[in-house]
PDB file of C-alpha atoms in Angstrom:
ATOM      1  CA  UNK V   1       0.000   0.000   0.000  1.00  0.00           C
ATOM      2  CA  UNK V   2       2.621   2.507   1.170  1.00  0.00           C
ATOM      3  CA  UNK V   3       4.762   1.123  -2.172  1.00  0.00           C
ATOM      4  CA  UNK V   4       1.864   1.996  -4.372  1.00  0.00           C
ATOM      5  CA  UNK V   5       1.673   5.481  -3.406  1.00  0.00           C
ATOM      6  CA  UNK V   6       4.937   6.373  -3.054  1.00  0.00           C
ATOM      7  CA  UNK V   7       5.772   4.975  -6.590  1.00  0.00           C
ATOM      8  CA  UNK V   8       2.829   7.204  -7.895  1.00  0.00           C
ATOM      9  CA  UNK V   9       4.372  10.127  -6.101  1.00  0.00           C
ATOM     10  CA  UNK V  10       7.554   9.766  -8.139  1.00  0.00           C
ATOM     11  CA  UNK V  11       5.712   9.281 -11.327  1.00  0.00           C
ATOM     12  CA  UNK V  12       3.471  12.201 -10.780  1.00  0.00           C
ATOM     13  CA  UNK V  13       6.427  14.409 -10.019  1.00  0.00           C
ATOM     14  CA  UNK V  14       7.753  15.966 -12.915  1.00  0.00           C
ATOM     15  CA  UNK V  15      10.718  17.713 -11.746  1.00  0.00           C
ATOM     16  CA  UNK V  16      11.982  14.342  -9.412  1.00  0.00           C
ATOM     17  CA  UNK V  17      11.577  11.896 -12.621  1.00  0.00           C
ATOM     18  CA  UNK V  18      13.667  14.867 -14.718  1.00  0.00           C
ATOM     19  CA  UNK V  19      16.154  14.523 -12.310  1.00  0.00           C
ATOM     20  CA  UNK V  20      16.332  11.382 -12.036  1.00  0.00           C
ATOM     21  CA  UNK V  21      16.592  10.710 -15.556  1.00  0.00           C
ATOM     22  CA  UNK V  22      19.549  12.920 -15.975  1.00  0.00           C
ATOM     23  CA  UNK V  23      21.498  10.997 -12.897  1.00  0.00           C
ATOM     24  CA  UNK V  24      24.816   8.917 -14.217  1.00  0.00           C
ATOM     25  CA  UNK V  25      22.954   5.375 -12.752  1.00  0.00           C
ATOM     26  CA  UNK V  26      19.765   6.030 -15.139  1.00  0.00           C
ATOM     27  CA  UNK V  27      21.896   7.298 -17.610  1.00  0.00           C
ATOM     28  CA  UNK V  28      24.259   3.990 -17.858  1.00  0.00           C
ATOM     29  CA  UNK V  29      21.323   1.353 -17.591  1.00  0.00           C
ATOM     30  CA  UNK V  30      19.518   3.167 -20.170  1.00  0.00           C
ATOM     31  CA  UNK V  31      22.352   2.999 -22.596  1.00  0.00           C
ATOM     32  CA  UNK V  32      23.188  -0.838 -21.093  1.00  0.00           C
ATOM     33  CA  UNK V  33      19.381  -1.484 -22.278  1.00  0.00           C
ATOM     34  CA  UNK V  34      20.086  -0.070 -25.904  1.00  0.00           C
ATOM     35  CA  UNK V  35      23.816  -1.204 -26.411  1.00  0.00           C
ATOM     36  CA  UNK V  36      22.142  -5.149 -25.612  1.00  0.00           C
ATOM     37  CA  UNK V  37      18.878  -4.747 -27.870  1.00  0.00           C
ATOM     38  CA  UNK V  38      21.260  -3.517 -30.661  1.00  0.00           C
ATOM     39  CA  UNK V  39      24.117  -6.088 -30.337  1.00  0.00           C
ATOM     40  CA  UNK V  40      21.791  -9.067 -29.981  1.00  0.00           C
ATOM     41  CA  UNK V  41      19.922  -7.436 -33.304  1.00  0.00           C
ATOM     42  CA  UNK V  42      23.400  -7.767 -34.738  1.00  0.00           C
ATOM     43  CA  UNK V  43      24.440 -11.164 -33.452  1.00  0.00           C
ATOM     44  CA  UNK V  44      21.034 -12.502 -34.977  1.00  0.00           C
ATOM     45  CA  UNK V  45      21.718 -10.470 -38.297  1.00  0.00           C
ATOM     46  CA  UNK V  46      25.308 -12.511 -38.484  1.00  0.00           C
ATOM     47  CA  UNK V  47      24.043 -15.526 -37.879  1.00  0.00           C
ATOM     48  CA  UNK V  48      21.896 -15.504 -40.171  1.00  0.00           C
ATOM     49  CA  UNK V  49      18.773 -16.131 -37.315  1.00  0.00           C
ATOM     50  CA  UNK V  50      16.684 -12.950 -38.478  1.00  0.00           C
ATOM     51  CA  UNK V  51      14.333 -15.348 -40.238  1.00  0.00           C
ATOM     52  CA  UNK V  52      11.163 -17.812 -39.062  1.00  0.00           C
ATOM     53  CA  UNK V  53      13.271 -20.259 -36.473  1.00  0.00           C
ATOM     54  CA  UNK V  54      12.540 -23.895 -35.840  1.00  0.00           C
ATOM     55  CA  UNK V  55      12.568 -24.622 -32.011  1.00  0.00           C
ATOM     56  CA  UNK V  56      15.452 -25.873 -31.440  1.00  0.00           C
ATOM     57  CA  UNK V  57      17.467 -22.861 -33.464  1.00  0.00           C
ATOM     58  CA  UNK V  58      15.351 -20.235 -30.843  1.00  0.00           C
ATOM     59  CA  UNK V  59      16.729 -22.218 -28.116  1.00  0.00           C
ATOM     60  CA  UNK V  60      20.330 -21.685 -29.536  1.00  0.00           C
ATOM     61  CA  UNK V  61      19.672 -18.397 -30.533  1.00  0.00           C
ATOM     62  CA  UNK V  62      18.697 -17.314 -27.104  1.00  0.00           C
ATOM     63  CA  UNK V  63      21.440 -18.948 -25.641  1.00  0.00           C
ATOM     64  CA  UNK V  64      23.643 -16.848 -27.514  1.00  0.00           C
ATOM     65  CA  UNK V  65      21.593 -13.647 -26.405  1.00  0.00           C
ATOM     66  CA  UNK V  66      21.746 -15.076 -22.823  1.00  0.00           C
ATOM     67  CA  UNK V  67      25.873 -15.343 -23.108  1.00  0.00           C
ATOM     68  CA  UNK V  68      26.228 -12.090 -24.723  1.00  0.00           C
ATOM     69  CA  UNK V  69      23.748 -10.089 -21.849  1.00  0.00           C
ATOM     70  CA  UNK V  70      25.683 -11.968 -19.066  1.00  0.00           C
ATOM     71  CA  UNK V  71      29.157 -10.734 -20.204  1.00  0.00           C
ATOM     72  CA  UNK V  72      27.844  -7.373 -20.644  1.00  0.00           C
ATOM     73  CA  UNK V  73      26.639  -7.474 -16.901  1.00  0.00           C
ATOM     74  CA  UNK V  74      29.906  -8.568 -16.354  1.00  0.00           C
ATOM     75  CA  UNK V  75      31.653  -5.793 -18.070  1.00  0.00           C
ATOM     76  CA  UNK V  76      29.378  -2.987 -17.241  1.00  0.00           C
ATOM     77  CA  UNK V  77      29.907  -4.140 -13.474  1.00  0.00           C
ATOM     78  CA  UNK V  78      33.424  -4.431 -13.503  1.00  0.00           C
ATOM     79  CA  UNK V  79      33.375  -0.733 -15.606  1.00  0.00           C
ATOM     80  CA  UNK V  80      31.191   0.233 -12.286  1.00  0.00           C
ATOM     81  CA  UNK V  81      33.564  -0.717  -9.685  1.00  0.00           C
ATOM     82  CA  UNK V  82      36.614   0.232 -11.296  1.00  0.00           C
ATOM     83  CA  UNK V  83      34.915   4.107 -11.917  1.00  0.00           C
ATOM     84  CA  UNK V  84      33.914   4.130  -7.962  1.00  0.00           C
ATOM     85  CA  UNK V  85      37.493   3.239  -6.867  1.00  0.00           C
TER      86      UNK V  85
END
């Protein structure tokens, strides 16, 4: 209950979700968001998986999307703690 309204209270404000939108951790996981949508669009593209899949070439297909997001956790991580040192 208390969840609820304080997440409507930060929707509703205006000036907190500006400023929160320009703070470095919004700023990085937005751009983490885009730089993973785009490279797995790319991965798929070379692989030639951009057409109708069979089950079993999903599967792989997302496994290679699941490899690619976890090393870019990784890296974007490590990027973190090496910037807050």
């Amino acid at each position: 209950m208390v969840l609820r309204f304080l997440i409507r209270l930060v929707a509703n404000n205006d000036q907190l979700v500006q400023k929160l939108s320009e703070s470095y951790p919004m700023r990085k996981a937005a751009q983490f968001v885009v730089r993973a949508v785009y490279q797995s669009k790319n991965i798929l593209q070379e692989s030639g998986l951009d057409k109708k899949l069979t089950p079993e070439e999903f599967r792989e297909a997302m496994r290679k999307i699941a490899q690619n997001l976890q090393g870019q956790i990784r890296q974007a991580s490590d990027d973190f703690k090496r910037k807050m040192k």
